[in-house]
XYZ file of C-alpha atoms in Angstrom:
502
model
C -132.814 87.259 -17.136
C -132.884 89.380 -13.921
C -135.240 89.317 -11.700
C -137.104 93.114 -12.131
C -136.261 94.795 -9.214
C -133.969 92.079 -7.775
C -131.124 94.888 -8.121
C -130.457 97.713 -6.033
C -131.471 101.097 -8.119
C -129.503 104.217 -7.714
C -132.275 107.125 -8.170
C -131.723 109.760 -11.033
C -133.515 112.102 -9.215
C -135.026 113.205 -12.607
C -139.482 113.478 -11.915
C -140.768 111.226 -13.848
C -137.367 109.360 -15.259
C -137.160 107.323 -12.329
C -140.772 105.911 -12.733
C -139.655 105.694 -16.712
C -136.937 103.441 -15.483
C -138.807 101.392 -13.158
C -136.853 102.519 -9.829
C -133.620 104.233 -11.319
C -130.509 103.121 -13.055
C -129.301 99.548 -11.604
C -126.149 100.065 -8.857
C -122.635 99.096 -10.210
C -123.423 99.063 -13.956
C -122.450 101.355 -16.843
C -125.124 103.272 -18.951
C -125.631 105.463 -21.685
C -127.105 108.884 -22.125
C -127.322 110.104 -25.749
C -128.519 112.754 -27.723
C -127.824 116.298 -29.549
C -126.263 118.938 -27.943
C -129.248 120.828 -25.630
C -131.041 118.504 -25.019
C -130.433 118.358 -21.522
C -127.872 115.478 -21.050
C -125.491 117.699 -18.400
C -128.639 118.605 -16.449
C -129.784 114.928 -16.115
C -126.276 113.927 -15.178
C -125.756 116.627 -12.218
C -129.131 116.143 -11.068
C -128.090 112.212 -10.863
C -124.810 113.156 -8.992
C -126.509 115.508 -6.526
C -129.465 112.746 -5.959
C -126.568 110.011 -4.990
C -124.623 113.043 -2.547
C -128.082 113.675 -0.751
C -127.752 110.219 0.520
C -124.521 110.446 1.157
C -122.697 109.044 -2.054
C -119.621 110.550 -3.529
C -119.847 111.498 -6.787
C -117.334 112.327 -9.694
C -117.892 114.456 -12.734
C -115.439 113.963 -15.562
C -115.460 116.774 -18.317
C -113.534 116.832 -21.539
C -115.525 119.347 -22.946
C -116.604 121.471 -20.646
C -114.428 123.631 -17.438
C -115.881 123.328 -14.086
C -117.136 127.038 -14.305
C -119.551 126.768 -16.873
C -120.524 123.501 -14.646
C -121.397 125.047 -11.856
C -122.748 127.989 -13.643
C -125.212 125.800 -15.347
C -126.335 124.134 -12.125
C -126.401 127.704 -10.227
C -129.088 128.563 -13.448
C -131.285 125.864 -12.170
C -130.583 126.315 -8.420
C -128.617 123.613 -7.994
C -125.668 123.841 -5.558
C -123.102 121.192 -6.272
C -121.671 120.380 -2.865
C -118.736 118.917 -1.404
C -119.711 115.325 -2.127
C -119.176 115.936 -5.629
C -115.606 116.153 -7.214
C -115.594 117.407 -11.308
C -112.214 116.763 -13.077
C -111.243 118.977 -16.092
C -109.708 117.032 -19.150
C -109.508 120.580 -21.150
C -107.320 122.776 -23.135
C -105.185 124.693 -20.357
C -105.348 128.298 -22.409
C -109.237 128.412 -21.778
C -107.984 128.953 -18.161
C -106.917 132.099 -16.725
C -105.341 130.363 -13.213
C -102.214 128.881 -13.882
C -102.300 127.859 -10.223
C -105.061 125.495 -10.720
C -104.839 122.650 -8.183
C -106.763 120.149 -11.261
C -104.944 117.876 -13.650
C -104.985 119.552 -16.882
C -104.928 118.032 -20.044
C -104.941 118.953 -23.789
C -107.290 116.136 -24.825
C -106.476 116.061 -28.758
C -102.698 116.639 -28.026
C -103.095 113.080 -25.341
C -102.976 109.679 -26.591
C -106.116 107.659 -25.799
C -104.258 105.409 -23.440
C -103.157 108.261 -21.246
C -106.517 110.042 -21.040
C -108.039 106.533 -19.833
C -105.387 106.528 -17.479
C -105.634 110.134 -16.059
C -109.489 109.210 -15.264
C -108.711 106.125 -13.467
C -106.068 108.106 -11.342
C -108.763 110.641 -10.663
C -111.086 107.790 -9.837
C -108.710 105.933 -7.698
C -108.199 109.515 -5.827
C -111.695 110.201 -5.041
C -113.510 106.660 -4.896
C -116.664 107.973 -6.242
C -120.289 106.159 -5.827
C -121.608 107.529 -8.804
C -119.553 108.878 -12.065
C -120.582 110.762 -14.938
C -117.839 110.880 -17.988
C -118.899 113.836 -20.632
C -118.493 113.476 -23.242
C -118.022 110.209 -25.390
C -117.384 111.915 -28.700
C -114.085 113.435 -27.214
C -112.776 109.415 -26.834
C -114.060 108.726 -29.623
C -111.794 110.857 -31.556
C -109.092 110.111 -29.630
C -109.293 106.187 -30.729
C -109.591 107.287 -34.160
C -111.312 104.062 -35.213
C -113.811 101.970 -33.793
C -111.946 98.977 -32.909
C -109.386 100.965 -30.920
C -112.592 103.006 -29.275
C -114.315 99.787 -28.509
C -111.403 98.196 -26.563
C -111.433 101.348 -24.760
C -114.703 101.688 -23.576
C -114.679 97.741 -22.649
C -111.373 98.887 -20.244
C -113.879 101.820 -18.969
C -117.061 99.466 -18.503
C -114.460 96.448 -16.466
C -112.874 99.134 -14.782
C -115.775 100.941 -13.364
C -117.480 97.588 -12.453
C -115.109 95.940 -10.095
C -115.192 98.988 -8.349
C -119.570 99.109 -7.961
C -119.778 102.086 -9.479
C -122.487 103.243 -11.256
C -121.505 105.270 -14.243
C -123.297 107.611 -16.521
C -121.515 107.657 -20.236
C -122.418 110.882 -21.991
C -122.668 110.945 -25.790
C -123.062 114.680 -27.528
C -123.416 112.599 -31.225
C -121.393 115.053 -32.798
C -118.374 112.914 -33.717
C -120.404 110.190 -35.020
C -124.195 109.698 -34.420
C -124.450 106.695 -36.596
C -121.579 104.750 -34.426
C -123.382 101.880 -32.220
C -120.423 100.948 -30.450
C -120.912 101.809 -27.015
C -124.625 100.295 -27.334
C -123.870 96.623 -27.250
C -121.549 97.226 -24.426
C -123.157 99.193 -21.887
C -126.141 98.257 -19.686
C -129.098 100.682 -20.548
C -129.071 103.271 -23.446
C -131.191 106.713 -22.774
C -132.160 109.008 -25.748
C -132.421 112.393 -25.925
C -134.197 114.505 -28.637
C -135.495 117.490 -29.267
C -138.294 118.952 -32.302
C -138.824 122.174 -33.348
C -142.059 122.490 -34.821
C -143.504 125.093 -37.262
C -144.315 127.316 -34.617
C -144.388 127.509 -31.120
C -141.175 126.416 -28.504
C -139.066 123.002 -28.983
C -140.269 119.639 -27.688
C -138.389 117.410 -26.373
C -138.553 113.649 -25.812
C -137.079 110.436 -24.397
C -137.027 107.313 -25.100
C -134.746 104.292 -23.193
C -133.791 102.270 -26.242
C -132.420 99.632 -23.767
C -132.451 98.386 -20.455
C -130.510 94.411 -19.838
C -133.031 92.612 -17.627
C -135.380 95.072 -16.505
C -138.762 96.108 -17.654
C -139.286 99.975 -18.129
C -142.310 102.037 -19.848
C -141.364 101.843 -23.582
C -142.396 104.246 -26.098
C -141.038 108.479 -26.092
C -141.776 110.505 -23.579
C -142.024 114.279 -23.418
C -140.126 116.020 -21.479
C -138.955 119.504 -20.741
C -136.058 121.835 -19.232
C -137.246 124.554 -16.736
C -135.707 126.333 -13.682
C -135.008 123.400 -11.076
C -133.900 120.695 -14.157
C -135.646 118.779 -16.262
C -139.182 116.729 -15.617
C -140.021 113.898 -17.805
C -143.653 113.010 -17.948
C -144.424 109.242 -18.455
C -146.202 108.209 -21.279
C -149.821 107.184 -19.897
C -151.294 103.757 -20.039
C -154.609 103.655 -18.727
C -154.895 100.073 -18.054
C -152.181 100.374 -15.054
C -154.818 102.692 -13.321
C -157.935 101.066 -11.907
C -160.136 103.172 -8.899
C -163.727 101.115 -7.363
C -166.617 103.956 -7.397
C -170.354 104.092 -7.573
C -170.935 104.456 -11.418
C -174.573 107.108 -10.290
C -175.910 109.385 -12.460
C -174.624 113.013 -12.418
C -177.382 115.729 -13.469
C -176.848 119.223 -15.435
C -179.353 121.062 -13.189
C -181.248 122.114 -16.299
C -184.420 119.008 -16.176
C -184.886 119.240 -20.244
C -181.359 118.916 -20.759
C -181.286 116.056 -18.560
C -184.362 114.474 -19.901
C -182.798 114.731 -23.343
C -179.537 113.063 -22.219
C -181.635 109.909 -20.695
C -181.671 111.169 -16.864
C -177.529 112.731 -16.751
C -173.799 111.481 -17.960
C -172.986 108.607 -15.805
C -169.760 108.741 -13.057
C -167.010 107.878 -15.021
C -167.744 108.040 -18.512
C -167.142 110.956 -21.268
C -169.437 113.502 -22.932
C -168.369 115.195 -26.142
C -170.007 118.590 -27.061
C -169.942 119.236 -30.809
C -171.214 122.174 -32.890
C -169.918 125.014 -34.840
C -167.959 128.518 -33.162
C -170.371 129.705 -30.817
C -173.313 127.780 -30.793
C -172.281 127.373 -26.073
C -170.256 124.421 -26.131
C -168.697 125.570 -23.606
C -171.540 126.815 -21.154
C -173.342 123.186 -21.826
C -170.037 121.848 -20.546
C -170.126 124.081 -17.678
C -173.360 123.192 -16.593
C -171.495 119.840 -15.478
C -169.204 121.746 -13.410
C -171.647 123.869 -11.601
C -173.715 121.055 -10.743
C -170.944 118.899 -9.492
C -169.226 121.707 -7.491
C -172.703 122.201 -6.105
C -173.106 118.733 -4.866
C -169.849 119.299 -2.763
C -167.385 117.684 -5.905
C -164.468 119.702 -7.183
C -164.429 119.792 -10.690
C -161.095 121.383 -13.069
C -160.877 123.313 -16.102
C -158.487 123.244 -18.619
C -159.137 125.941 -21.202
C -157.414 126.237 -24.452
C -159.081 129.044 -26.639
C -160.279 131.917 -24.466
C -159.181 134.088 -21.793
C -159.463 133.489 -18.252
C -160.934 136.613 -17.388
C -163.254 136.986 -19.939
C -164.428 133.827 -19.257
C -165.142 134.834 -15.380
C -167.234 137.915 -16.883
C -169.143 136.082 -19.075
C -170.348 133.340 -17.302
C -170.420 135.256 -14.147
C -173.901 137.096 -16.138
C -175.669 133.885 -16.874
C -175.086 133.102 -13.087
C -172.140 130.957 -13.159
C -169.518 132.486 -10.998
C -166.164 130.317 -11.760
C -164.100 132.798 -9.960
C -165.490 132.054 -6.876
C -165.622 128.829 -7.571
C -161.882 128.868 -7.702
C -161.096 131.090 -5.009
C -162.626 128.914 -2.687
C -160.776 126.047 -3.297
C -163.485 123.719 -5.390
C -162.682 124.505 -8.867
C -159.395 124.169 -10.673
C -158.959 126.300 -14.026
C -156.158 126.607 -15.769
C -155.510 128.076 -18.890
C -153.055 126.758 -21.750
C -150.978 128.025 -24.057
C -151.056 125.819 -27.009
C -147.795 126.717 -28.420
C -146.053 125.625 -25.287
C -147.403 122.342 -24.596
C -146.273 119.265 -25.423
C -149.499 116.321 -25.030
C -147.243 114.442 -22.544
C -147.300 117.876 -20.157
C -151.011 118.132 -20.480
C -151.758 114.348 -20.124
C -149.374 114.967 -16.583
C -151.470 118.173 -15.380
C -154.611 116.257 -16.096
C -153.517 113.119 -13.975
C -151.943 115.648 -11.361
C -155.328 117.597 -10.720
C -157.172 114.430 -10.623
C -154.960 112.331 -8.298
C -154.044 115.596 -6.111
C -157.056 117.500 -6.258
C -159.564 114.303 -5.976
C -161.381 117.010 -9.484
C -164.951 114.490 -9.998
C -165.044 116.915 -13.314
C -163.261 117.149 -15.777
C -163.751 119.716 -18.903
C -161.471 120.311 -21.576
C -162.056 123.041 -23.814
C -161.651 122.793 -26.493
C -159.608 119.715 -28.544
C -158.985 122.251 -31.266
C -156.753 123.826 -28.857
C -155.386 120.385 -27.860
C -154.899 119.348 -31.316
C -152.787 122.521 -31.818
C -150.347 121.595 -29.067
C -149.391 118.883 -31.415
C -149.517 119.971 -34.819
C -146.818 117.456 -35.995
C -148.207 114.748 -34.412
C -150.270 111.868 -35.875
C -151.309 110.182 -32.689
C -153.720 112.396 -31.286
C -156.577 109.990 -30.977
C -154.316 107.474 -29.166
C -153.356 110.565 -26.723
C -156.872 111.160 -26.108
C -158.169 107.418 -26.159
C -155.396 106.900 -23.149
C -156.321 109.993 -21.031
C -159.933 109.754 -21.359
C -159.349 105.912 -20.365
C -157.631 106.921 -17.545
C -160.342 109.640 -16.275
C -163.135 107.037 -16.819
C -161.106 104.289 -14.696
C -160.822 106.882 -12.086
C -164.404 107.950 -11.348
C -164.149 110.909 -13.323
C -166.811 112.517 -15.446
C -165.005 113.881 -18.517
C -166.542 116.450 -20.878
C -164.841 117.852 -24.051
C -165.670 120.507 -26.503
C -165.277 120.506 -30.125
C -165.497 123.341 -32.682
C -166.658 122.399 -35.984
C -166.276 124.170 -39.239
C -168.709 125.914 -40.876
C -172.018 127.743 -39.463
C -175.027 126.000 -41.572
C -175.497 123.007 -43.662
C -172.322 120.151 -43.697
C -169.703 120.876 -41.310
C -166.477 118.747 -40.165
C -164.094 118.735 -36.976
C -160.757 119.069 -37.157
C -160.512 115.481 -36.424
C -163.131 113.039 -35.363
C -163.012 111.126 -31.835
C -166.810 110.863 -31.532
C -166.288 107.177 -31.459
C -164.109 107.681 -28.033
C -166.819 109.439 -26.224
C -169.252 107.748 -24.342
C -172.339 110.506 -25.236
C -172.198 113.506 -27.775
C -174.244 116.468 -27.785
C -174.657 117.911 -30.635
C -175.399 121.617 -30.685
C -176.744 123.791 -34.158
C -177.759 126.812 -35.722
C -180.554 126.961 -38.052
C -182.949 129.801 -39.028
C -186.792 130.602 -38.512
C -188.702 133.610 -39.092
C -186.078 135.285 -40.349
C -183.632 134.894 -36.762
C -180.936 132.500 -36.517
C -182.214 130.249 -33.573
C -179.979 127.285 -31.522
C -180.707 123.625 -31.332
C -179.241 120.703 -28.968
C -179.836 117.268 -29.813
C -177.899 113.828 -28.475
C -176.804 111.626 -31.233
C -175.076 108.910 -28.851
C -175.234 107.661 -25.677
C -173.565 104.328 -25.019
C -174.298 103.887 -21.035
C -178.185 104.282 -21.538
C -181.031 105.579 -23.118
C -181.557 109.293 -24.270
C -184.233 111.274 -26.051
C -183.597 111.131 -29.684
C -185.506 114.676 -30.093
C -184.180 118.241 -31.063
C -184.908 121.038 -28.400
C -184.646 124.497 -29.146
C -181.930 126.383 -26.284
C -181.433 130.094 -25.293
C -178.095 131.336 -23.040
C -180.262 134.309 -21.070
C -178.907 135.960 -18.447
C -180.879 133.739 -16.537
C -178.659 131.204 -17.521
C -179.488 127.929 -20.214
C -182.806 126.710 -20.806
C -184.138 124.426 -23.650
C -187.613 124.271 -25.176
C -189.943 121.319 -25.622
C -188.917 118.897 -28.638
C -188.805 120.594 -32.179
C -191.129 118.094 -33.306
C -192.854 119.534 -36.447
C -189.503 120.731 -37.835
C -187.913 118.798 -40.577
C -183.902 119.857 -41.473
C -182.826 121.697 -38.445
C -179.806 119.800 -38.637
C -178.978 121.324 -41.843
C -179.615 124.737 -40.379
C -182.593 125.194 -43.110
C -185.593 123.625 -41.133
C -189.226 122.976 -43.034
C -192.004 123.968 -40.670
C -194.386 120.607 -41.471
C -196.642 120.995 -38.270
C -199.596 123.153 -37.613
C -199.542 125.360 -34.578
C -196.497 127.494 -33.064
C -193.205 125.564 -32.392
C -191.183 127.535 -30.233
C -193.412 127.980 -27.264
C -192.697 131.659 -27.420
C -188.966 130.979 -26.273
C -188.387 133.951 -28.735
C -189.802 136.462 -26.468
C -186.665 136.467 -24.015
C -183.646 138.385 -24.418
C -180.648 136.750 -25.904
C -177.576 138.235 -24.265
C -175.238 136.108 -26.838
């Protein structure tokens, strides 16, 4: 077996694909790049050819499908100018052209015999002496051969060929001909797949997965990735355990003293906090309290919101004196805000990492996992999404707090999928009823790094901001949402004498 990274790698040029591949595609050898039609095969390969001419390597584009117009065109749609270090050949049909003075071979490809097309390209090839080659597309040959022993042969002449002359080639497959046929798998190199989803509702996801790679390691598994101006970006699947940072695990305080008595003194650096309760019961201004506290001990701190808007967020915590506009504007609070429908948990995962590499964020909140769960309706790996990137934060000294809307108002309720078992603490937020007003209680039902109160306070959002009563200690059932007053003087230490602005 080879050595991993005993061969010199020719870079993709692909974010993301390269680090996928473990360096890039190994120099002089023939691989495979597969999948439906759309899902971004002709991108990857002139983004390959346009990484080898910025280093000065020639590069060839063979086309038996498409004409070097709607080539370029599609590289001019992503801004990509294909220079004069790259050379495309047209195998096509010669009425799709207007010039008859066109200075390119041109061949009818199912009026050729296979022999003859495999010779045309190693003319062209000879002619040019290209670095780096992309053929497109496979399923053209294929039909040629008209039968898989004749095709094999064929591609073997392609792979020999192309190797005594270093090249390093990039075989296109469109899997229209034949997407069961195997053939050019146990003959070339490394095999890249393409596909792309279309869920319910919402825009397509794509994925990748390299199916095989002959001595190297690479990241196994699929990874998303998508097609935007500028190409396509592939966003490694993340594995925690490759990411390891040394901090001080202190304690990191709310700024509210009852809330921090109740959570056993603060969350600890580097662990996770889930916030639990039904639709607005303040998950999300418990989880803020984090933020406000960090940014005010000189952190930054990030936001990625799911289920409200931006600015009606800044209004409403900007009256319970938490401004997160400012915050942002001056540079110590990133928020961003998420469109479900469009994200793939890959893309989110990346943004995460991103903010917390770039942006050195101390906090993270993520509000809420309803909204993350919806970016991946079809998916049945959510936990092992969120197991990996809370991992992650937690190896990197980052203090991770997630929200979670439950159903129901009173009595049992259920999330939409349980990962209190992943977080480190969970708060646990309720209504329940007395003296005929529908009252809020906070209690902490976990806490692996520590002790915590195992009491129920009473809480009020003011415009003052959050503040939480003394235990609820002769109340029985407030859990439920239908308490029994059992004790014998007043309970609520007259916390319902201030204005509720919620």
């Amino acid at each position: 077996m080879v050595v991993p990274g005993s061969l010199k790698k020719a870079r993709t040029g692909v974010p993301g694909l390269d680090d996928i591949l473990a360096g890039g595609l190994s120099e002089g050898r023939v691989f495979l790049l597969e999948g439906n039609p759309g899902t971004g095969k002709t991108t990857i390969a002139l983004r390959f050819l346009l990484e080898g001419a910025a280093v000065g390597e020639k590069g060839l584009y063979v086309t038996l499908s498409e004409t070097e117009d709607e080539l370029r065109e599609g590289a001019s749609s992503h801004g990509l100018n294909i220079d004069a270090n790259i050379d495309i050949y047209e195998l096509v049909p010669p009425e799709s052209l207007l010039d008859a003075e066109q200075q390119q071979s041109l061949l009818y490809s199912s009026d050729l015999e296979l022999g003859e097309t495999t010779k045309a390209i190693f003319e062209t090839f000879e002619r040019v002496r290209p670095k780096r080659v992309v053929l497109d597309s496979l399923s053209e040959i294929r039909l040629l051969a008209q039968g898989s022993l004749r095709y094999r042969r064929q591609i073997l002449a392609l792979k020999h060929y192309f190797a005594k002359q270093g090249a390093t080639v990039l075989l296109l497959d469109d899997l229209t001909s034949d997407a069961l046929d195997k053939t050019v798998h146990s003959v070339v190199h490394g095999v890249i797949k393409l596909e792309e989803l279309a869920p319910n509702y919402g825009s397509e996801r794509r994925r990748l997965r390299v199916v095989k790679y002959r001595g190297q390691a690479f990241r196994g598994g699929f990874h998303d990735f998508v097609i935007k101006t500028g190409g396509v970006v592939a966003f490694p699947r993340l594995v925690a355990l490759e990411h390891r940072k040394t901090f001080r695990r202190d304690r990191l305080t709310s700024g509210i003293g009852e809330f921090d008595d109740l959570l056993g003194g603060g969350l600890e650096r580097g662990s996770s906090c889930l916030v639990l309760g039904p639709a607005g019961t303040g998950k999300t201004t418990f989880a803020l309290q984090f933020v406000a506290s960090a940014i005010a001990r000189g952190e930054t701190a990030a936001i990625f919101v799911f289920d409200e808007e931006l600015s009606l967020l800044f209004d409403r915590t900007r009256v319970i004196g938490i401004d997160l506009e400012k915050m942002r504007d001056d540079g110590k609070l990133h928020i961003e805000q998420l469109d479900a429908a469009e994200l793939s948990p890959g893309e989110f995962a990346h943004r995460v990492r991103d903010c917390v590499d770039r942006a050195n964020a101390r906090t993270v909140v993520i509000d809420s996992l309803n909204g993350y769960q919806a970016s991946m309706p079809e998916e049945n790996a959510l936990v092992l999404h969120m197991h990996e990137l809370l991992q992650y934060l937690n190896r990197q000294g980052a203090t991770t707090v997630l929200t979670v809307a439950q159903h129901g108002l009173v009595g049992d309720m259920k999330a939409p999928v349980d990962v209190t078992y992943l977080a480190d603490t969970v708060v646990l937020l309720r209504y329940f009823e007395a003296r005929g007003k529908v009252r809020r209680a906070v209690s902490v039902i976990k806490k692996r790094t520590g002790n915590h109160e195992d009491t129920i306070r009473e809480f009020r959002i003011t415009k003052q901001g959050l503040s939480l009563g003394q235990p609820l200690d002769e109340f029985q059932g407030v859990l439920r949402g239908v308490p029994t007053f059992v004790g014998k003087a007043e309970p609520l230490l007259g916390l319902g004498v201030v204005d509720d602005t919620h």
